Short mmCIF file of C-alpha atoms and ligand atoms in Angstrom, two decimals:
data_model
loop_
_atom_site.label_atom_id
_atom_site.label_comp_id
_atom_site.label_asym_id
_atom_site.label_seq_id
_atom_site.Cartn_x
_atom_site.Cartn_y
_atom_site.Cartn_z
CA UNK N 206 -150.75 -17.54 -69.57
CA UNK N 207 -149.97 -18.65 -66.31
CA UNK N 208 -152.22 -17.79 -63.14
CA UNK N 209 -149.55 -18.36 -61.08
CA UNK N 210 -145.79 -16.23 -60.68
CA UNK N 211 -142.79 -18.16 -60.37
CA UNK N 212 -140.29 -16.35 -58.08
CA UNK N 213 -136.52 -17.05 -58.90
CA UNK N 214 -135.12 -20.88 -58.58
CA UNK N 215 -134.09 -21.55 -54.90
CA UNK N 216 -132.10 -24.40 -53.21
CA UNK N 217 -134.11 -26.85 -51.02
CA UNK N 218 -134.00 -29.36 -48.94
CA UNK N 219 -136.75 -31.84 -49.95
CA UNK N 220 -138.75 -34.82 -47.90
CA UNK N 221 -139.61 -37.21 -49.64
CA UNK N 222 -143.98 -38.49 -48.57
CA UNK N 223 -145.24 -40.54 -50.82
CA UNK N 224 -144.38 -43.23 -53.83
CA UNK N 225 -146.88 -44.15 -55.39
CA UNK N 226 -147.24 -46.62 -58.93
CA UNK N 227 -148.66 -44.94 -61.88
CA UNK N 228 -148.27 -47.63 -64.60
CA UNK N 229 -145.94 -50.11 -65.58
CA UNK N 230 -142.46 -48.31 -64.71
CA UNK N 231 -143.62 -45.17 -63.68
CA UNK N 232 -144.02 -43.77 -60.20
CA UNK N 233 -145.05 -40.56 -58.50
CA UNK N 234 -143.19 -38.86 -56.19
CA UNK N 235 -144.82 -36.71 -53.28
CA UNK N 236 -142.21 -34.04 -51.73
CA UNK N 237 -142.58 -31.46 -49.20
CA UNK N 238 -139.73 -28.70 -47.63
CA UNK N 239 -138.66 -30.69 -45.22
CA UNK N 240 -138.32 -27.97 -42.98
CA UNK N 241 -142.07 -27.78 -42.66
CA UNK N 242 -142.35 -24.74 -45.11
CA UNK N 243 -144.28 -23.41 -48.36
CA UNK N 244 -142.51 -24.49 -51.19
CA UNK N 245 -141.66 -21.83 -54.07
CA UNK N 246 -144.03 -21.36 -56.42
CA UNK N 247 -143.84 -22.23 -59.22
CA UNK N 248 -146.12 -22.16 -63.47
CA UNK N 249 -147.28 -25.49 -65.53
CA UNK N 250 -144.57 -26.32 -67.76
CA UNK N 251 -142.09 -25.49 -64.55
CA UNK N 252 -139.61 -28.53 -62.67
CA UNK N 253 -137.11 -28.78 -60.96
CA UNK N 254 -133.37 -30.79 -61.01
CA UNK N 255 -133.30 -33.10 -58.36
CA UNK N 256 -129.58 -34.45 -56.61
CA UNK N 257 -130.23 -37.64 -56.16
CA UNK N 258 -129.28 -41.19 -53.85
CA UNK N 259 -125.14 -42.64 -55.81
CA UNK N 260 -124.76 -38.24 -57.32
CA UNK N 261 -126.86 -38.13 -60.19
CA UNK N 262 -128.87 -34.48 -60.70
CA UNK N 263 -131.80 -34.82 -63.07
CA UNK N 264 -134.35 -32.53 -64.44
CA UNK N 265 -138.74 -33.45 -63.46
CA UNK N 266 -141.12 -31.56 -64.94
CA UNK N 267 -143.56 -30.61 -61.73
CA UNK N 268 -146.91 -32.18 -62.51
CA UNK N 269 -149.55 -31.45 -58.58
CA UNK N 270 -151.01 -28.50 -58.69
CA UNK N 271 -149.55 -25.45 -58.09
CA UNK N 272 -151.69 -24.04 -55.99
CA UNK N 273 -150.53 -26.82 -53.15
CA UNK N 274 -148.01 -25.18 -51.43
CA UNK N 275 -146.83 -27.69 -49.33
CA UNK N 276 -146.79 -30.67 -51.71
CA UNK N 277 -145.07 -30.98 -55.12
CA UNK N 278 -145.06 -33.90 -57.43
CA UNK N 279 -142.77 -35.62 -59.99
CA UNK N 280 -143.57 -38.32 -62.25
CA UNK N 281 -140.49 -40.69 -63.32
CA UNK N 282 -140.21 -43.58 -65.60
CA UNK N 283 -138.19 -46.77 -65.63
CA UNK N 284 -135.30 -46.26 -68.24
CA UNK N 285 -133.10 -49.52 -67.86
CA UNK N 286 -130.99 -48.07 -70.99
CA UNK N 287 -130.58 -44.91 -68.88
CA UNK N 288 -127.53 -43.66 -66.99
CA UNK N 289 -129.15 -44.98 -63.60
CA UNK N 290 -130.72 -42.04 -62.03
CA UNK N 291 -134.43 -42.79 -62.62
CA UNK N 292 -133.24 -46.54 -61.81
CA UNK N 293 -132.00 -44.38 -58.02
CA UNK N 294 -135.65 -42.39 -58.19
CA UNK N 295 -137.26 -46.03 -58.27
CA UNK N 296 -134.81 -48.08 -56.18
CA UNK N 297 -133.86 -45.74 -53.68
CA UNK N 298 -136.33 -43.25 -52.83
CA UNK N 299 -138.95 -44.02 -50.61
CA UNK N 300 -141.28 -41.62 -47.56
CA UNK N 301 -138.94 -40.38 -45.44
CA UNK N 302 -135.96 -39.78 -47.76
CA UNK N 303 -134.27 -35.71 -47.85
CA UNK N 304 -133.02 -34.93 -51.31
CA UNK N 305 -131.27 -32.11 -52.68
CA UNK N 306 -133.30 -30.04 -54.96
CA UNK N 307 -133.63 -26.83 -57.43
CA UNK N 308 -135.27 -24.50 -59.00
CA UNK N 309 -138.53 -24.75 -59.41
CA UNK N 310 -137.45 -23.63 -63.66
CA UNK N 311 -139.56 -22.64 -66.66
CA UNK N 312 -137.85 -22.98 -70.18
CA UNK N 313 -142.13 -24.51 -71.14
CA UNK N 314 -143.87 -22.46 -69.92
CA UNK N 315 -147.98 -21.99 -71.92
CA UNK N 316 -147.79 -19.60 -74.40
CA UNK N 317 -150.63 -18.06 -75.57
CA UNK N 318 -154.18 -17.59 -75.22
CA UNK N 319 -155.99 -20.61 -76.66
CA UNK N 320 -157.24 -21.96 -78.15
CA UNK N 321 -154.28 -25.07 -76.79
CA UNK N 322 -154.11 -27.75 -78.62
CA UNK N 323 -151.74 -30.58 -76.04
CA UNK N 324 -150.27 -33.89 -77.49
CA UNK N 325 -148.03 -36.24 -75.26
CA UNK N 326 -145.62 -39.09 -75.93
CA UNK N 327 -145.50 -41.81 -72.51
CA UNK N 328 -143.98 -39.92 -69.96
CA UNK N 329 -144.01 -36.67 -70.95
CA UNK N 330 -147.60 -36.09 -69.72
CA UNK N 331 -146.47 -34.90 -66.82
CA UNK N 332 -145.61 -30.87 -67.71
CA UNK N 333 -148.66 -31.28 -70.18
CA UNK N 334 -150.59 -32.36 -67.33
CA UNK N 335 -149.93 -28.92 -65.33
CA UNK N 336 -150.86 -27.24 -67.97
CA UNK N 337 -154.73 -29.18 -68.86
CA UNK N 338 -155.40 -28.08 -65.44
CA UNK N 339 -154.65 -24.78 -65.45
CA UNK N 340 -156.62 -24.43 -68.80
CA UNK N 341 -159.52 -26.11 -67.18
CA UNK N 342 -159.52 -23.62 -64.21
CA UNK N 343 -159.54 -20.84 -67.00
CA UNK N 344 -161.79 -22.39 -68.59
CA UNK N 345 -160.37 -21.88 -72.21
CA UNK N 346 -160.42 -24.31 -74.77
CA UNK N 347 -157.91 -26.91 -74.92
CA UNK N 348 -157.59 -31.06 -76.13
CA UNK N 349 -154.64 -33.38 -75.56
CA UNK N 350 -153.57 -35.37 -77.97
CA UNK N 351 -151.82 -38.75 -75.43
CA UNK N 352 -149.87 -41.59 -76.96
CA UNK N 353 -147.91 -44.38 -75.39
CA UNK N 354 -146.98 -48.06 -75.90
CA UNK N 355 -150.38 -49.36 -74.82
CA UNK N 356 -152.74 -48.33 -72.37
CA UNK N 357 -150.58 -50.00 -68.99
CA UNK N 358 -147.78 -47.85 -69.41
CA UNK N 359 -149.49 -44.35 -69.37
CA UNK N 360 -149.37 -42.99 -66.15
CA UNK N 361 -152.37 -40.63 -64.58
CA UNK N 362 -154.97 -41.86 -66.73
CA UNK N 363 -156.82 -41.83 -63.54
CA UNK N 364 -156.39 -38.04 -63.38
CA UNK N 365 -157.01 -37.91 -66.71
CA UNK N 366 -160.30 -39.00 -67.02
CA UNK N 367 -161.75 -36.55 -65.03
CA UNK N 368 -161.83 -34.33 -68.21
CA UNK N 369 -164.04 -36.63 -70.34
CA UNK N 370 -163.67 -36.02 -74.48
CA UNK N 371 -160.92 -33.05 -74.07
CA UNK N 372 -158.62 -36.12 -73.81
CA UNK N 373 -158.22 -38.70 -76.45
CA UNK N 374 -155.73 -42.06 -75.83
CA UNK N 375 -153.78 -43.16 -78.43
CA UNK N 376 -152.10 -46.14 -76.97
CA UNK N 377 -149.92 -47.42 -79.97
CA UNK N 378 -150.70 -51.25 -79.33
CA UNK N 379 -154.17 -50.90 -79.91
CA UNK N 380 -154.61 -48.09 -82.33
CA UNK N 381 -150.78 -48.04 -83.96
CA UNK N 382 -149.15 -44.23 -84.11
CA UNK N 383 -150.63 -40.44 -83.42
CA UNK N 384 -152.27 -39.03 -85.99
CA UNK N 385 -149.90 -36.28 -85.97
CA UNK N 386 -150.10 -35.37 -90.00
CA UNK N 387 -154.01 -35.52 -90.26
CA UNK N 388 -154.32 -33.42 -87.77
CA UNK N 389 -151.89 -31.04 -87.02
CA UNK N 390 -151.30 -30.92 -90.92
CA UNK N 391 -153.33 -27.82 -91.32
CA UNK N 392 -152.67 -24.04 -89.59
CA UNK N 393 -155.25 -23.92 -86.96
CA UNK N 394 -154.91 -19.65 -86.68
CA UNK N 395 -154.31 -18.41 -83.27
CA UNK N 396 -154.12 -22.11 -81.54
CA UNK N 397 -150.84 -23.02 -80.02
CA UNK N 398 -149.59 -26.66 -79.50
CA UNK N 399 -147.79 -27.69 -76.86
CA UNK N 400 -145.39 -30.90 -77.17
CA UNK N 401 -143.50 -33.51 -74.85
CA UNK N 402 -142.00 -36.21 -75.41
CA UNK N 403 -140.12 -38.95 -77.51
CA UNK N 404 -137.77 -37.10 -79.67
CA UNK N 405 -139.23 -39.01 -83.07
CA UNK N 406 -142.83 -37.96 -81.31
CA UNK N 407 -141.53 -34.58 -81.55
CA UNK N 408 -140.07 -35.05 -84.85
CA UNK N 409 -142.94 -35.87 -86.45
CA UNK N 410 -144.79 -33.47 -85.04
CA UNK N 411 -142.49 -31.28 -86.22
CA UNK N 412 -142.38 -32.52 -89.16
CA UNK N 413 -146.67 -31.78 -89.84
CA UNK N 414 -147.29 -28.33 -88.38
CA UNK N 415 -143.76 -27.34 -90.60
CA UNK N 416 -146.47 -24.98 -92.46
CA UNK N 417 -147.12 -22.98 -89.12
CA UNK N 418 -144.13 -23.94 -86.95
CA UNK N 419 -143.89 -21.46 -85.56
CA UNK N 420 -147.04 -22.13 -82.67
CA UNK N 421 -145.70 -25.46 -81.96
CA UNK N 422 -143.93 -25.23 -77.68
CA UNK N 423 -141.68 -28.93 -77.01
CA UNK N 424 -140.10 -30.23 -74.34
CA UNK N 425 -137.34 -33.25 -75.11
CA UNK N 426 -136.04 -35.05 -72.13
CA UNK N 427 -132.76 -35.93 -74.52
CA UNK N 428 -130.64 -33.52 -76.56
CA UNK N 429 -131.37 -33.00 -80.20
CA UNK N 430 -127.76 -34.33 -81.80
CA UNK N 431 -125.60 -31.43 -83.38
CA UNK N 432 -125.97 -32.12 -87.16
CA UNK N 433 -123.09 -33.09 -89.03
CA UNK N 434 -122.93 -29.89 -91.12
CA UNK N 435 -122.34 -27.74 -87.80
CA UNK N 436 -120.04 -30.60 -85.96
CA UNK N 437 -117.76 -30.29 -89.22
CA UNK N 438 -117.70 -26.41 -89.67
CA UNK N 439 -117.23 -26.07 -85.86
CA UNK N 440 -114.67 -23.41 -85.79
CA UNK N 441 -112.99 -21.33 -82.32
CA UNK N 442 -114.14 -18.28 -81.43
CA UNK N 443 -113.92 -15.00 -78.72
CA UNK N 444 -116.32 -14.12 -76.12
CA UNK N 445 -116.41 -11.10 -74.64
CA UNK N 446 -118.30 -11.23 -70.98
CA UNK N 447 -118.85 -7.68 -71.45
CA UNK N 448 -120.26 -7.09 -67.76
CA UNK N 449 -117.05 -8.97 -66.31
CA UNK N 450 -114.82 -7.47 -68.88
CA UNK N 451 -113.37 -10.01 -70.18
CA UNK N 452 -112.51 -11.93 -73.37
CA UNK N 453 -112.22 -15.65 -73.48
CA UNK N 454 -111.52 -17.70 -76.50
CA UNK N 455 -113.33 -20.48 -77.12
CA UNK N 456 -111.63 -23.79 -78.74
CA UNK N 457 -113.09 -26.32 -81.13
CA UNK N 458 -114.40 -28.76 -78.90
CA UNK N 459 -115.35 -26.80 -75.70
CA UNK N 460 -118.22 -25.34 -74.90
CA UNK N 461 -118.55 -21.53 -74.40
CA UNK N 462 -118.94 -22.39 -70.37
CA UNK N 463 -116.04 -24.74 -69.66
CA UNK N 464 -113.87 -21.73 -71.99
CA UNK N 465 -115.45 -19.09 -68.97
CA UNK N 466 -114.48 -21.44 -65.91
CA UNK N 467 -111.08 -21.00 -67.41
CA UNK N 468 -110.93 -17.71 -66.50
CA UNK N 469 -112.92 -17.70 -63.21
CA UNK N 470 -116.36 -17.14 -64.73
CA UNK N 471 -118.12 -19.59 -62.99
CA UNK N 472 -122.24 -19.69 -65.13
CA UNK N 473 -125.39 -21.64 -63.34
CA UNK N 474 -125.63 -25.00 -65.02
CA UNK N 475 -127.61 -28.42 -64.27
CA UNK N 476 -127.94 -30.28 -67.48
CA UNK N 477 -125.09 -29.70 -70.17
CA UNK N 478 -127.01 -30.38 -72.46
CA UNK N 479 -129.17 -27.79 -73.85
CA UNK N 480 -132.58 -28.52 -72.39
CA UNK N 481 -132.81 -27.51 -68.37
CA UNK N 482 -132.45 -23.40 -68.83
CA UNK N 483 -130.01 -22.66 -66.28
CA UNK N 484 -126.80 -21.92 -68.16
CA UNK N 485 -129.38 -19.40 -70.71
CA UNK N 486 -127.33 -15.93 -71.15
CA UNK N 487 -127.87 -12.28 -73.09
CA UNK N 488 -126.70 -11.97 -75.70
CA UNK N 489 -125.66 -8.39 -76.88
CA UNK N 490 -123.42 -8.88 -80.24
CA UNK N 491 -122.21 -11.45 -82.59
CA UNK N 492 -124.56 -14.67 -84.06
CA UNK N 493 -125.59 -18.19 -82.77
CA UNK N 494 -124.97 -21.13 -83.92
CA UNK N 495 -128.38 -22.66 -81.47
CA UNK N 496 -127.66 -25.97 -80.23
CA UNK N 497 -130.30 -26.63 -77.26
CA UNK N 498 -133.14 -28.45 -77.63
CA UNK N 499 -135.70 -25.41 -75.94
CA UNK N 500 -135.57 -22.24 -77.53
CA UNK N 501 -138.55 -21.98 -80.58
CA UNK N 502 -137.87 -20.61 -84.01
CA UNK N 503 -139.01 -16.83 -83.70
CA UNK N 504 -136.57 -17.22 -79.96
CA UNK N 505 -133.28 -18.03 -81.78
CA UNK N 506 -134.25 -16.02 -85.15
CA UNK N 507 -134.89 -12.65 -82.46
CA UNK N 508 -130.67 -13.94 -81.00
CA UNK N 509 -131.47 -12.29 -77.46
CA UNK N 510 -130.38 -15.35 -74.88
CA UNK N 511 -129.06 -18.45 -76.02
CA UNK N 512 -127.58 -21.64 -74.01
CA UNK N 513 -123.81 -21.73 -73.52
CA UNK N 514 -123.60 -25.63 -72.69
CA UNK N 515 -124.33 -26.38 -76.07
CA UNK N 516 -124.76 -23.43 -78.70
CA UNK N 517 -121.40 -21.54 -80.93
CA UNK N 518 -120.83 -19.18 -82.58
CA UNK N 519 -120.96 -18.69 -86.09
CA UNK N 520 -118.48 -15.58 -86.53
CA UNK N 521 -115.22 -14.80 -85.64
CA UNK N 522 -116.86 -13.07 -82.04
CA UNK N 523 -120.22 -12.81 -79.35
CA UNK N 524 -120.81 -10.50 -76.85
CA UNK N 525 -122.55 -12.04 -73.38
CA UNK N 526 -124.21 -10.25 -70.89
CA UNK N 527 -121.41 -11.83 -67.81
FE1 FES X 741 -129.21 -27.02 -68.97
FE2 FES X 741 -127.18 -25.90 -70.35
S1 FES X 741 -126.76 -26.46 -68.38
S2 FES X 741 -128.71 -25.72 -70.85
#
């Protein structure tokens, strides 16, 4: 469900219009086209790659109004234990800074026609903000359960207050962990659940929804790690790049992307962790060992696409639409 159709992703030069303090450790950054042009269209759930001062590239969900073609908004949590991207935003991005960007890309679009239940943990509220705005505009049944460490750490509370009782806040220091089992343990026919937040929250929700997990859509910030079984069973395989007419061997410990680069095929990549969707590639033949954090159970079972930066092959050979 989306009223806004997104176009192909593009490279952009973005001017920082404003940096706003939203909550403890969270700023929002308002961005406009550096040349004053309209920004590309996007739909809720979309994110962009931002090329940050210092050389890092990070993915951020767009959390403003998709109808506003002049301004994009992203929310950034400072993670001191992170790899430096969020610190670069907090310390070096100021009004007037120009940042390279690529996108928008959407691997977390609203699925279904409603009712919608949303679950957000911490900075995971950012893609959900745009989703609830769209649901409200379309007049569909929705509600949001939003948890955080404490009320002071939860961004955009003022904005969410406008939705009244559709939003339930769950600051952990006041009321403990979110009651995911209680609220999502029993199947709710026709309902889709979209969730974004820390891995522990998403894993708990996945566990609670075991009997109707096909209704769950998640976006992760941190890649799911390969299981011990996957690591131990890893073996070399051949990839046929069908359109290019090239076959390449993918050794143990090498990704399909790296192997393809070795023979002069350069698929687009960004996160290289299976969380952004840039490298999603059509599968022509073969059995995929999915290791990404994006595809739903149903999409994995269909086996039509895969993330070639992390996923592999369970058999000896894979045919890809490349
Ligand atoms: Fe991000 Fe593969 S490059 S999912």
